[in-house]
Amino acid sequence: MVMQQEATVFVVDDDPAIRKSLRWLIESVGLKVETFELASEFLQSYLPDSPGCLVLDVRIPGMSGLELQEKLRERGYDIPVIIVSGYGDVPMAVRAMKAGAIDFLEKPVSDQVLLDYIQKGIERDIESKQNRLLNKELVERKSSLTRREHEVMEHVVAGLSSREIADLLNVSFKTVEAHRAKIMKKMKVKSVPKLIQMDLQIKGHCAPKFNN
Protein backbone atom coordinates (compact mmCIF):
# COMPACT_ATOMS: atom_id res chain seq x y z
CA MET A 1 0.00 0.00 0.00
CA VAL A 2 2.86 2.40 0.83
CA MET A 3 4.52 1.76 -2.52
CA GLN A 4 1.20 2.29 -4.29
CA GLN A 5 0.82 5.70 -2.62
CA GLU A 6 4.39 6.65 -3.53
CA ALA A 7 4.04 5.58 -7.17
CA THR A 8 4.57 8.23 -9.82
CA VAL A 9 3.38 8.26 -13.42
CA PHE A 10 5.97 9.86 -15.69
CA VAL A 11 4.71 11.40 -18.91
CA VAL A 12 7.07 12.27 -21.77
CA ASP A 13 5.39 14.12 -24.65
CA ASP A 14 6.46 17.23 -26.55
CA ASP A 15 2.86 18.47 -26.89
CA PRO A 16 2.06 20.77 -23.90
CA ALA A 17 -1.69 20.28 -24.37
CA ILE A 18 -1.32 16.51 -24.12
CA ARG A 19 0.93 16.81 -21.08
CA LYS A 20 -1.66 19.02 -19.39
CA SER A 21 -4.51 16.70 -20.33
CA LEU A 22 -2.69 13.58 -19.10
CA ARG A 23 -1.72 15.29 -15.86
CA TRP A 24 -5.35 16.15 -15.18
CA LEU A 25 -6.51 12.63 -16.04
CA ILE A 26 -3.92 10.82 -13.93
CA GLU A 27 -4.23 13.14 -10.95
CA SER A 28 -8.02 12.68 -11.08
CA VAL A 29 -7.53 9.10 -9.83
CA GLY A 30 -5.16 10.16 -7.05
CA LEU A 31 -1.83 9.32 -8.68
CA LYS A 32 1.28 11.50 -8.69
CA VAL A 33 2.42 12.79 -12.06
CA GLU A 34 5.63 14.26 -13.45
CA THR A 35 5.67 15.52 -17.03
CA PHE A 36 8.58 16.09 -19.41
CA GLU A 37 8.85 17.64 -22.85
CA LEU A 38 12.07 15.80 -23.75
CA ALA A 39 13.20 12.22 -23.18
CA SER A 40 16.62 13.47 -22.10
CA GLU A 41 15.01 15.51 -19.30
CA PHE A 42 13.27 12.44 -17.96
CA LEU A 43 16.40 10.31 -18.20
CA GLN A 44 18.42 12.86 -16.21
CA SER A 45 15.88 13.12 -13.39
CA TYR A 46 14.58 9.55 -13.10
CA LEU A 47 15.36 7.69 -9.87
CA PRO A 48 15.03 3.93 -10.51
CA ASP A 49 14.16 3.11 -6.90
CA SER A 50 10.92 5.09 -7.19
CA PRO A 51 7.90 2.93 -8.13
CA GLY A 52 5.79 3.99 -11.09
CA CYS A 53 5.41 3.71 -14.83
CA LEU A 54 6.23 5.74 -17.93
CA VAL A 55 3.71 7.02 -20.50
CA LEU A 56 5.84 7.77 -23.52
CA ASP A 57 5.29 9.33 -26.93
CA VAL A 58 7.40 7.95 -29.78
CA ARG A 59 8.10 11.02 -31.90
CA ILE A 60 9.62 13.69 -29.70
CA PRO A 61 12.47 16.11 -30.51
CA GLY A 62 15.99 14.91 -29.84
CA MET A 63 16.00 11.46 -28.30
CA SER A 64 12.96 9.53 -29.57
CA GLY A 65 10.71 7.46 -27.34
CA LEU A 66 12.16 4.22 -28.70
CA GLU A 67 15.70 5.49 -28.13
CA LEU A 68 14.75 6.36 -24.55
CA GLN A 69 13.50 2.80 -24.08
CA GLU A 70 16.86 1.49 -25.25
CA LYS A 71 18.74 3.87 -22.92
CA LEU A 72 16.65 2.71 -19.97
CA ARG A 73 17.35 -0.92 -20.82
CA GLU A 74 21.09 -0.22 -21.17
CA ARG A 75 21.11 1.25 -17.66
CA GLY A 76 19.20 -1.69 -16.24
CA TYR A 77 16.06 0.36 -15.50
CA ASP A 78 12.98 -1.81 -15.86
CA ILE A 79 10.26 0.80 -15.36
CA PRO A 80 7.09 -0.33 -17.17
CA VAL A 81 6.58 1.68 -20.36
CA ILE A 82 3.31 2.47 -22.14
CA ILE A 83 3.87 3.81 -25.63
CA VAL A 84 1.20 6.27 -26.79
CA SER A 85 1.59 7.62 -30.30
CA GLY A 86 -0.41 9.15 -33.12
CA TYR A 87 2.00 7.74 -35.72
CA GLY A 88 2.07 4.07 -34.89
CA ASP A 89 3.06 1.43 -37.39
CA VAL A 90 3.71 -2.28 -37.07
CA PRO A 91 7.56 -2.20 -37.13
CA MET A 92 7.56 0.60 -34.55
CA ALA A 93 5.13 -1.29 -32.31
CA VAL A 94 7.15 -4.50 -32.60
CA ARG A 95 10.36 -2.66 -31.67
CA ALA A 96 8.67 -1.05 -28.66
CA MET A 97 7.22 -4.34 -27.42
CA LYS A 98 10.53 -6.15 -27.84
CA ALA A 99 12.15 -3.42 -25.75
CA GLY A 100 9.71 -4.24 -22.95
CA ALA A 101 6.76 -1.90 -23.44
CA ILE A 102 3.53 -3.01 -21.76
CA ASP A 103 1.60 -1.97 -24.85
CA PHE A 104 1.63 0.30 -27.86
CA LEU A 105 -1.49 2.50 -27.93
CA GLU A 106 -2.52 4.75 -30.80
CA LYS A 107 -3.92 8.22 -30.14
CA PRO A 108 -6.62 9.07 -29.37
CA VAL A 109 -6.69 6.65 -26.43
CA SER A 110 -9.71 6.05 -24.21
CA ASP A 111 -9.11 7.57 -20.77
CA GLN A 112 -10.17 4.37 -19.02
CA VAL A 113 -8.01 2.17 -21.24
CA LEU A 114 -4.96 4.32 -20.50
CA LEU A 115 -5.69 4.39 -16.77
CA ASP A 116 -6.07 0.60 -16.78
CA TYR A 117 -2.66 0.19 -18.40
CA ILE A 118 -1.12 2.70 -16.00
CA GLN A 119 -2.49 0.77 -13.02
CA LYS A 120 -1.20 -2.47 -14.51
CA GLY A 121 2.23 -0.90 -15.00
CA ILE A 122 2.41 0.43 -11.44
CA GLU A 123 1.39 -2.94 -9.99
CA ARG A 124 4.03 -4.70 -12.07
CA ASP A 125 6.73 -2.24 -11.00
CA ILE A 126 5.81 -2.54 -7.32
CA GLU A 127 5.90 -6.34 -7.55
CA SER A 128 9.27 -6.21 -9.30
CA LYS A 129 10.77 -3.92 -6.66
CA GLN A 130 9.37 -6.01 -3.81
CA ASN A 131 10.89 -9.14 -5.37
CA ARG A 132 14.27 -7.42 -5.67
CA LEU A 133 14.15 -6.43 -1.99
CA LEU A 134 13.24 -9.98 -1.02
CA ASN A 135 16.01 -11.42 -3.19
CA LYS A 136 18.52 -9.06 -1.61
CA GLU A 137 17.45 -10.16 1.87
CA LEU A 138 17.66 -13.85 0.96
CA VAL A 139 21.12 -13.40 -0.56
CA GLU A 140 22.26 -11.65 2.63
CA ARG A 141 20.93 -14.52 4.74
CA LYS A 142 22.75 -17.10 2.64
CA SER A 143 25.90 -15.00 2.69
CA SER A 144 25.92 -15.30 6.49
CA LEU A 145 26.50 -19.07 6.21
CA THR A 146 29.97 -20.48 6.66
CA ARG A 147 31.45 -22.45 3.78
CA ARG A 148 30.71 -25.72 5.56
CA GLU A 149 27.11 -24.65 6.24
CA HIS A 150 26.76 -23.72 2.61
CA GLU A 151 28.10 -27.12 1.59
CA VAL A 152 25.64 -28.88 3.89
CA MET A 153 22.78 -26.72 2.64
CA GLU A 154 23.54 -27.64 -0.98
CA HIS A 155 23.23 -31.31 -0.07
CA VAL A 156 20.05 -30.72 1.96
CA VAL A 157 18.29 -28.95 -0.91
CA ALA A 158 19.49 -31.73 -3.23
CA GLY A 159 17.41 -34.13 -1.14
CA LEU A 160 20.10 -35.92 0.87
CA SER A 161 19.41 -37.03 4.45
CA SER A 162 21.65 -35.99 7.34
CA ARG A 163 23.16 -39.48 7.46
CA GLU A 164 23.91 -39.42 3.74
CA ILE A 165 25.50 -35.99 4.06
CA ALA A 166 27.57 -37.19 7.03
CA ASP A 167 28.91 -40.13 5.01
CA LEU A 168 29.61 -37.89 2.01
CA LEU A 169 31.50 -35.27 4.03
CA ASN A 170 33.10 -37.81 6.34
CA VAL A 171 31.73 -36.14 9.48
CA SER A 172 29.42 -37.31 12.25
CA PHE A 173 25.64 -37.38 12.01
CA LYS A 174 25.45 -34.99 14.99
CA THR A 175 27.75 -32.52 13.23
CA VAL A 176 25.51 -32.46 10.19
CA GLU A 177 22.42 -32.02 12.36
CA ALA A 178 24.11 -29.10 14.15
CA HIS A 179 24.93 -27.48 10.81
CA ARG A 180 21.36 -28.00 9.62
CA ALA A 181 19.98 -26.31 12.72
CA LYS A 182 22.25 -23.30 12.19
CA ILE A 183 21.30 -23.14 8.50
CA MET A 184 17.59 -23.16 9.28
CA LYS A 185 18.08 -20.44 11.89
CA LYS A 186 20.19 -18.19 9.64
CA MET A 187 17.86 -18.67 6.67
CA LYS A 188 14.83 -18.08 8.94
CA VAL A 189 12.92 -21.14 7.76
CA LYS A 190 11.27 -24.03 9.58
CA SER A 191 11.06 -26.63 6.83
CA VAL A 192 13.24 -28.10 4.11
CA PRO A 193 10.67 -27.37 1.33
CA LYS A 194 10.80 -23.68 2.28
CA LEU A 195 14.60 -23.81 2.30
CA ILE A 196 14.54 -25.32 -1.20
CA GLN A 197 12.14 -22.60 -2.39
CA MET A 198 14.43 -19.89 -1.02
CA ASP A 199 17.50 -21.47 -2.58
CA LEU A 200 15.85 -21.62 -5.99
CA GLN A 201 14.88 -17.97 -5.74
CA ILE A 202 18.42 -16.97 -4.73
CA LYS A 203 20.00 -18.93 -7.58
CA GLY A 204 17.67 -17.25 -10.01
CA HIS A 205 18.92 -13.88 -8.75
CA CYS A 206 22.67 -13.93 -8.17
CA ALA A 207 25.45 -15.89 -6.51
CA PRO A 208 26.12 -14.87 -2.91
CA LYS A 209 29.45 -14.73 -1.08
CA PHE A 210 29.97 -16.80 2.03
CA ASN A 211 31.71 -16.36 5.36
CA ASN A 212 34.75 -18.51 6.03
PDB file of C-alpha atoms in Angstrom:
ATOM      1  CA  MET A   1       0.000   0.000   0.000  1.00  0.00           C
ATOM      2  CA  VAL A   2       2.855   2.398   0.834  1.00  0.00           C
ATOM      3  CA  MET A   3       4.525   1.759  -2.522  1.00  0.00           C
ATOM      4  CA  GLN A   4       1.200   2.295  -4.286  1.00  0.00           C
ATOM      5  CA  GLN A   5       0.819   5.703  -2.621  1.00  0.00           C
ATOM      6  CA  GLU A   6       4.393   6.649  -3.531  1.00  0.00           C
ATOM      7  CA  ALA A   7       4.035   5.580  -7.173  1.00  0.00           C
ATOM      8  CA  THR A   8       4.574   8.232  -9.824  1.00  0.00           C
ATOM      9  CA  VAL A   9       3.377   8.265 -13.421  1.00  0.00           C
ATOM     10  CA  PHE A  10       5.972   9.860 -15.685  1.00  0.00           C
ATOM     11  CA  VAL A  11       4.706  11.402 -18.909  1.00  0.00           C
ATOM     12  CA  VAL A  12       7.073  12.269 -21.767  1.00  0.00           C
ATOM     13  CA  ASP A  13       5.395  14.116 -24.649  1.00  0.00           C
ATOM     14  CA  ASP A  14       6.461  17.225 -26.555  1.00  0.00           C
ATOM     15  CA  ASP A  15       2.863  18.470 -26.887  1.00  0.00           C
ATOM     16  CA  PRO A  16       2.059  20.766 -23.902  1.00  0.00           C
ATOM     17  CA  ALA A  17      -1.688  20.282 -24.374  1.00  0.00           C
ATOM     18  CA  ILE A  18      -1.323  16.509 -24.117  1.00  0.00           C
ATOM     19  CA  ARG A  19       0.930  16.813 -21.079  1.00  0.00           C
ATOM     20  CA  LYS A  20      -1.658  19.019 -19.392  1.00  0.00           C
ATOM     21  CA  SER A  21      -4.513  16.697 -20.328  1.00  0.00           C
ATOM     22  CA  LEU A  22      -2.693  13.581 -19.097  1.00  0.00           C
ATOM     23  CA  ARG A  23      -1.717  15.292 -15.856  1.00  0.00           C
ATOM     24  CA  TRP A  24      -5.347  16.147 -15.180  1.00  0.00           C
ATOM     25  CA  LEU A  25      -6.513  12.630 -16.044  1.00  0.00           C
ATOM     26  CA  ILE A  26      -3.918  10.818 -13.934  1.00  0.00           C
ATOM     27  CA  GLU A  27      -4.235  13.145 -10.955  1.00  0.00           C
ATOM     28  CA  SER A  28      -8.022  12.684 -11.084  1.00  0.00           C
ATOM     29  CA  VAL A  29      -7.531   9.102  -9.833  1.00  0.00           C
ATOM     30  CA  GLY A  30      -5.164  10.160  -7.054  1.00  0.00           C
ATOM     31  CA  LEU A  31      -1.830   9.323  -8.681  1.00  0.00           C
ATOM     32  CA  LYS A  32       1.276  11.500  -8.688  1.00  0.00           C
ATOM     33  CA  VAL A  33       2.418  12.794 -12.063  1.00  0.00           C
ATOM     34  CA  GLU A  34       5.634  14.257 -13.453  1.00  0.00           C
ATOM     35  CA  THR A  35       5.665  15.520 -17.033  1.00  0.00           C
ATOM     36  CA  PHE A  36       8.577  16.093 -19.412  1.00  0.00           C
ATOM     37  CA  GLU A  37       8.851  17.642 -22.852  1.00  0.00           C
ATOM     38  CA  LEU A  38      12.069  15.798 -23.748  1.00  0.00           C
ATOM     39  CA  ALA A  39      13.204  12.218 -23.185  1.00  0.00           C
ATOM     40  CA  SER A  40      16.623  13.470 -22.097  1.00  0.00           C
ATOM     41  CA  GLU A  41      15.007  15.509 -19.301  1.00  0.00           C
ATOM     42  CA  PHE A  42      13.269  12.439 -17.956  1.00  0.00           C
ATOM     43  CA  LEU A  43      16.404  10.315 -18.202  1.00  0.00           C
ATOM     44  CA  GLN A  44      18.417  12.858 -16.207  1.00  0.00           C
ATOM     45  CA  SER A  45      15.880  13.121 -13.390  1.00  0.00           C
ATOM     46  CA  TYR A  46      14.581   9.546 -13.103  1.00  0.00           C
ATOM     47  CA  LEU A  47      15.363   7.693  -9.870  1.00  0.00           C
ATOM     48  CA  PRO A  48      15.031   3.926 -10.514  1.00  0.00           C
ATOM     49  CA  ASP A  49      14.158   3.111  -6.898  1.00  0.00           C
ATOM     50  CA  SER A  50      10.918   5.091  -7.194  1.00  0.00           C
ATOM     51  CA  PRO A  51       7.902   2.934  -8.126  1.00  0.00           C
ATOM     52  CA  GLY A  52       5.794   3.988 -11.093  1.00  0.00           C
ATOM     53  CA  CYS A  53       5.409   3.705 -14.835  1.00  0.00           C
ATOM     54  CA  LEU A  54       6.227   5.740 -17.929  1.00  0.00           C
ATOM     55  CA  VAL A  55       3.712   7.023 -20.501  1.00  0.00           C
ATOM     56  CA  LEU A  56       5.845   7.773 -23.517  1.00  0.00           C
ATOM     57  CA  ASP A  57       5.292   9.327 -26.933  1.00  0.00           C
ATOM     58  CA  VAL A  58       7.399   7.952 -29.781  1.00  0.00           C
ATOM     59  CA  ARG A  59       8.096  11.015 -31.903  1.00  0.00           C
ATOM     60  CA  ILE A  60       9.624  13.686 -29.705  1.00  0.00           C
ATOM     61  CA  PRO A  61      12.475  16.109 -30.506  1.00  0.00           C
ATOM     62  CA  GLY A  62      15.989  14.911 -29.843  1.00  0.00           C
ATOM     63  CA  MET A  63      15.999  11.458 -28.300  1.00  0.00           C
ATOM     64  CA  SER A  64      12.960   9.527 -29.568  1.00  0.00           C
ATOM     65  CA  GLY A  65      10.711   7.463 -27.340  1.00  0.00           C
ATOM     66  CA  LEU A  66      12.156   4.217 -28.699  1.00  0.00           C
ATOM     67  CA  GLU A  67      15.702   5.491 -28.127  1.00  0.00           C
ATOM     68  CA  LEU A  68      14.747   6.361 -24.553  1.00  0.00           C
ATOM     69  CA  GLN A  69      13.499   2.797 -24.078  1.00  0.00           C
ATOM     70  CA  GLU A  70      16.864   1.491 -25.252  1.00  0.00           C
ATOM     71  CA  LYS A  71      18.741   3.868 -22.923  1.00  0.00           C
ATOM     72  CA  LEU A  72      16.650   2.710 -19.972  1.00  0.00           C
ATOM     73  CA  ARG A  73      17.351  -0.918 -20.821  1.00  0.00           C
ATOM     74  CA  GLU A  74      21.090  -0.221 -21.166  1.00  0.00           C
ATOM     75  CA  ARG A  75      21.113   1.253 -17.665  1.00  0.00           C
ATOM     76  CA  GLY A  76      19.205  -1.687 -16.236  1.00  0.00           C
ATOM     77  CA  TYR A  77      16.063   0.356 -15.496  1.00  0.00           C
ATOM     78  CA  ASP A  78      12.978  -1.813 -15.860  1.00  0.00           C
ATOM     79  CA  ILE A  79      10.262   0.802 -15.355  1.00  0.00           C
ATOM     80  CA  PRO A  80       7.091  -0.330 -17.171  1.00  0.00           C
ATOM     81  CA  VAL A  81       6.584   1.684 -20.361  1.00  0.00           C
ATOM     82  CA  ILE A  82       3.313   2.471 -22.136  1.00  0.00           C
ATOM     83  CA  ILE A  83       3.865   3.806 -25.632  1.00  0.00           C
ATOM     84  CA  VAL A  84       1.204   6.273 -26.794  1.00  0.00           C
ATOM     85  CA  SER A  85       1.591   7.624 -30.301  1.00  0.00           C
ATOM     86  CA  GLY A  86      -0.408   9.146 -33.125  1.00  0.00           C
ATOM     87  CA  TYR A  87       2.000   7.743 -35.722  1.00  0.00           C
ATOM     88  CA  GLY A  88       2.072   4.069 -34.890  1.00  0.00           C
ATOM     89  CA  ASP A  89       3.057   1.435 -37.388  1.00  0.00           C
ATOM     90  CA  VAL A  90       3.707  -2.279 -37.073  1.00  0.00           C
ATOM     91  CA  PRO A  91       7.561  -2.200 -37.128  1.00  0.00           C
ATOM     92  CA  MET A  92       7.563   0.596 -34.553  1.00  0.00           C
ATOM     93  CA  ALA A  93       5.126  -1.288 -32.312  1.00  0.00           C
ATOM     94  CA  VAL A  94       7.152  -4.503 -32.605  1.00  0.00           C
ATOM     95  CA  ARG A  95      10.355  -2.661 -31.668  1.00  0.00           C
ATOM     96  CA  ALA A  96       8.668  -1.050 -28.664  1.00  0.00           C
ATOM     97  CA  MET A  97       7.225  -4.337 -27.417  1.00  0.00           C
ATOM     98  CA  LYS A  98      10.532  -6.155 -27.839  1.00  0.00           C
ATOM     99  CA  ALA A  99      12.145  -3.416 -25.747  1.00  0.00           C
ATOM    100  CA  GLY A 100       9.712  -4.238 -22.953  1.00  0.00           C
ATOM    101  CA  ALA A 101       6.760  -1.895 -23.443  1.00  0.00           C
ATOM    102  CA  ILE A 102       3.532  -3.008 -21.757  1.00  0.00           C
ATOM    103  CA  ASP A 103       1.599  -1.966 -24.846  1.00  0.00           C
ATOM    104  CA  PHE A 104       1.635   0.304 -27.862  1.00  0.00           C
ATOM    105  CA  LEU A 105      -1.490   2.502 -27.932  1.00  0.00           C
ATOM    106  CA  GLU A 106      -2.515   4.751 -30.804  1.00  0.00           C
ATOM    107  CA  LYS A 107      -3.919   8.224 -30.136  1.00  0.00           C
ATOM    108  CA  PRO A 108      -6.617   9.070 -29.366  1.00  0.00           C
ATOM    109  CA  VAL A 109      -6.694   6.646 -26.425  1.00  0.00           C
ATOM    110  CA  SER A 110      -9.708   6.053 -24.211  1.00  0.00           C
ATOM    111  CA  ASP A 111      -9.109   7.565 -20.774  1.00  0.00           C
ATOM    112  CA  GLN A 112     -10.174   4.366 -19.020  1.00  0.00           C
ATOM    113  CA  VAL A 113      -8.010   2.169 -21.238  1.00  0.00           C
ATOM    114  CA  LEU A 114      -4.962   4.318 -20.501  1.00  0.00           C
ATOM    115  CA  LEU A 115      -5.692   4.385 -16.769  1.00  0.00           C
ATOM    116  CA  ASP A 116      -6.070   0.599 -16.777  1.00  0.00           C
ATOM    117  CA  TYR A 117      -2.661   0.190 -18.399  1.00  0.00           C
ATOM    118  CA  ILE A 118      -1.123   2.703 -15.999  1.00  0.00           C
ATOM    119  CA  GLN A 119      -2.488   0.774 -13.019  1.00  0.00           C
ATOM    120  CA  LYS A 120      -1.198  -2.467 -14.513  1.00  0.00           C
ATOM    121  CA  GLY A 121       2.235  -0.897 -15.000  1.00  0.00           C
ATOM    122  CA  ILE A 122       2.408   0.432 -11.444  1.00  0.00           C
ATOM    123  CA  GLU A 123       1.389  -2.936  -9.994  1.00  0.00           C
ATOM    124  CA  ARG A 124       4.030  -4.697 -12.071  1.00  0.00           C
ATOM    125  CA  ASP A 125       6.726  -2.237 -11.005  1.00  0.00           C
ATOM    126  CA  ILE A 126       5.812  -2.540  -7.323  1.00  0.00           C
ATOM    127  CA  GLU A 127       5.901  -6.338  -7.552  1.00  0.00           C
ATOM    128  CA  SER A 128       9.271  -6.212  -9.302  1.00  0.00           C
ATOM    129  CA  LYS A 129      10.768  -3.923  -6.662  1.00  0.00           C
ATOM    130  CA  GLN A 130       9.369  -6.013  -3.811  1.00  0.00           C
ATOM    131  CA  ASN A 131      10.889  -9.140  -5.371  1.00  0.00           C
ATOM    132  CA  ARG A 132      14.270  -7.420  -5.666  1.00  0.00           C
ATOM    133  CA  LEU A 133      14.148  -6.428  -1.991  1.00  0.00           C
ATOM    134  CA  LEU A 134      13.243  -9.983  -1.021  1.00  0.00           C
ATOM    135  CA  ASN A 135      16.010 -11.423  -3.195  1.00  0.00           C
ATOM    136  CA  LYS A 136      18.521  -9.058  -1.614  1.00  0.00           C
ATOM    137  CA  GLU A 137      17.452 -10.160   1.868  1.00  0.00           C
ATOM    138  CA  LEU A 138      17.660 -13.848   0.956  1.00  0.00           C
ATOM    139  CA  VAL A 139      21.117 -13.402  -0.561  1.00  0.00           C
ATOM    140  CA  GLU A 140      22.260 -11.647   2.633  1.00  0.00           C
ATOM    141  CA  ARG A 141      20.925 -14.518   4.740  1.00  0.00           C
ATOM    142  CA  LYS A 142      22.748 -17.105   2.643  1.00  0.00           C
ATOM    143  CA  SER A 143      25.901 -15.003   2.691  1.00  0.00           C
ATOM    144  CA  SER A 144      25.919 -15.299   6.493  1.00  0.00           C
ATOM    145  CA  LEU A 145      26.501 -19.068   6.208  1.00  0.00           C
ATOM    146  CA  THR A 146      29.974 -20.475   6.660  1.00  0.00           C
ATOM    147  CA  ARG A 147      31.450 -22.450   3.785  1.00  0.00           C
ATOM    148  CA  ARG A 148      30.712 -25.722   5.562  1.00  0.00           C
ATOM    149  CA  GLU A 149      27.110 -24.646   6.242  1.00  0.00           C
ATOM    150  CA  HIS A 150      26.764 -23.722   2.608  1.00  0.00           C
ATOM    151  CA  GLU A 151      28.097 -27.122   1.594  1.00  0.00           C
ATOM    152  CA  VAL A 152      25.636 -28.881   3.894  1.00  0.00           C
ATOM    153  CA  MET A 153      22.782 -26.715   2.639  1.00  0.00           C
ATOM    154  CA  GLU A 154      23.545 -27.641  -0.977  1.00  0.00           C
ATOM    155  CA  HIS A 155      23.231 -31.310  -0.071  1.00  0.00           C
ATOM    156  CA  VAL A 156      20.051 -30.721   1.956  1.00  0.00           C
ATOM    157  CA  VAL A 157      18.291 -28.946  -0.913  1.00  0.00           C
ATOM    158  CA  ALA A 158      19.491 -31.728  -3.229  1.00  0.00           C
ATOM    159  CA  GLY A 159      17.409 -34.131  -1.143  1.00  0.00           C
ATOM    160  CA  LEU A 160      20.103 -35.922   0.873  1.00  0.00           C
ATOM    161  CA  SER A 161      19.413 -37.029   4.446  1.00  0.00           C
ATOM    162  CA  SER A 162      21.647 -35.985   7.336  1.00  0.00           C
ATOM    163  CA  ARG A 163      23.163 -39.478   7.464  1.00  0.00           C
ATOM    164  CA  GLU A 164      23.910 -39.419   3.737  1.00  0.00           C
ATOM    165  CA  ILE A 165      25.501 -35.986   4.063  1.00  0.00           C
ATOM    166  CA  ALA A 166      27.569 -37.188   7.029  1.00  0.00           C
ATOM    167  CA  ASP A 167      28.911 -40.129   5.014  1.00  0.00           C
ATOM    168  CA  LEU A 168      29.609 -37.891   2.008  1.00  0.00           C
ATOM    169  CA  LEU A 169      31.499 -35.268   4.025  1.00  0.00           C
ATOM    170  CA  ASN A 170      33.100 -37.809   6.342  1.00  0.00           C
ATOM    171  CA  VAL A 171      31.735 -36.140   9.483  1.00  0.00           C
ATOM    172  CA  SER A 172      29.417 -37.314  12.249  1.00  0.00           C
ATOM    173  CA  PHE A 173      25.642 -37.381  12.012  1.00  0.00           C
ATOM    174  CA  LYS A 174      25.446 -34.991  14.986  1.00  0.00           C
ATOM    175  CA  THR A 175      27.751 -32.520  13.234  1.00  0.00           C
ATOM    176  CA  VAL A 176      25.508 -32.459  10.190  1.00  0.00           C
ATOM    177  CA  GLU A 177      22.424 -32.017  12.358  1.00  0.00           C
ATOM    178  CA  ALA A 178      24.110 -29.096  14.152  1.00  0.00           C
ATOM    179  CA  HIS A 179      24.925 -27.476  10.805  1.00  0.00           C
ATOM    180  CA  ARG A 180      21.355 -28.003   9.616  1.00  0.00           C
ATOM    181  CA  ALA A 181      19.985 -26.313  12.723  1.00  0.00           C
ATOM    182  CA  LYS A 182      22.251 -23.301  12.185  1.00  0.00           C
ATOM    183  CA  ILE A 183      21.304 -23.141   8.504  1.00  0.00           C
ATOM    184  CA  MET A 184      17.586 -23.155   9.277  1.00  0.00           C
ATOM    185  CA  LYS A 185      18.084 -20.439  11.886  1.00  0.00           C
ATOM    186  CA  LYS A 186      20.188 -18.190   9.642  1.00  0.00           C
ATOM    187  CA  MET A 187      17.857 -18.666   6.666  1.00  0.00           C
ATOM    188  CA  LYS A 188      14.830 -18.084   8.943  1.00  0.00           C
ATOM    189  CA  VAL A 189      12.920 -21.142   7.756  1.00  0.00           C
ATOM    190  CA  LYS A 190      11.272 -24.031   9.585  1.00  0.00           C
ATOM    191  CA  SER A 191      11.064 -26.634   6.832  1.00  0.00           C
ATOM    192  CA  VAL A 192      13.242 -28.102   4.109  1.00  0.00           C
ATOM    193  CA  PRO A 193      10.673 -27.369   1.332  1.00  0.00           C
ATOM    194  CA  LYS A 194      10.796 -23.679   2.283  1.00  0.00           C
ATOM    195  CA  LEU A 195      14.605 -23.813   2.295  1.00  0.00           C
ATOM    196  CA  ILE A 196      14.539 -25.317  -1.200  1.00  0.00           C
ATOM    197  CA  GLN A 197      12.143 -22.604  -2.387  1.00  0.00           C
ATOM    198  CA  MET A 198      14.430 -19.888  -1.022  1.00  0.00           C
ATOM    199  CA  ASP A 199      17.503 -21.467  -2.581  1.00  0.00           C
ATOM    200  CA  LEU A 200      15.846 -21.621  -5.991  1.00  0.00           C
ATOM    201  CA  GLN A 201      14.882 -17.971  -5.735  1.00  0.00           C
ATOM    202  CA  ILE A 202      18.418 -16.970  -4.732  1.00  0.00           C
ATOM    203  CA  LYS A 203      20.003 -18.933  -7.579  1.00  0.00           C
ATOM    204  CA  GLY A 204      17.671 -17.247 -10.007  1.00  0.00           C
ATOM    205  CA  HIS A 205      18.920 -13.881  -8.753  1.00  0.00           C
ATOM    206  CA  CYS A 206      22.668 -13.932  -8.168  1.00  0.00           C
ATOM    207  CA  ALA A 207      25.450 -15.895  -6.510  1.00  0.00           C
ATOM    208  CA  PRO A 208      26.120 -14.869  -2.907  1.00  0.00           C
ATOM    209  CA  LYS A 209      29.453 -14.727  -1.077  1.00  0.00           C
ATOM    210  CA  PHE A 210      29.973 -16.801   2.033  1.00  0.00           C
ATOM    211  CA  ASN A 211      31.708 -16.356   5.365  1.00  0.00           C
ATOM    212  CA  ASN A 212      34.754 -18.509   6.032  1.00  0.00           C
TER     213      ASN A 212
END
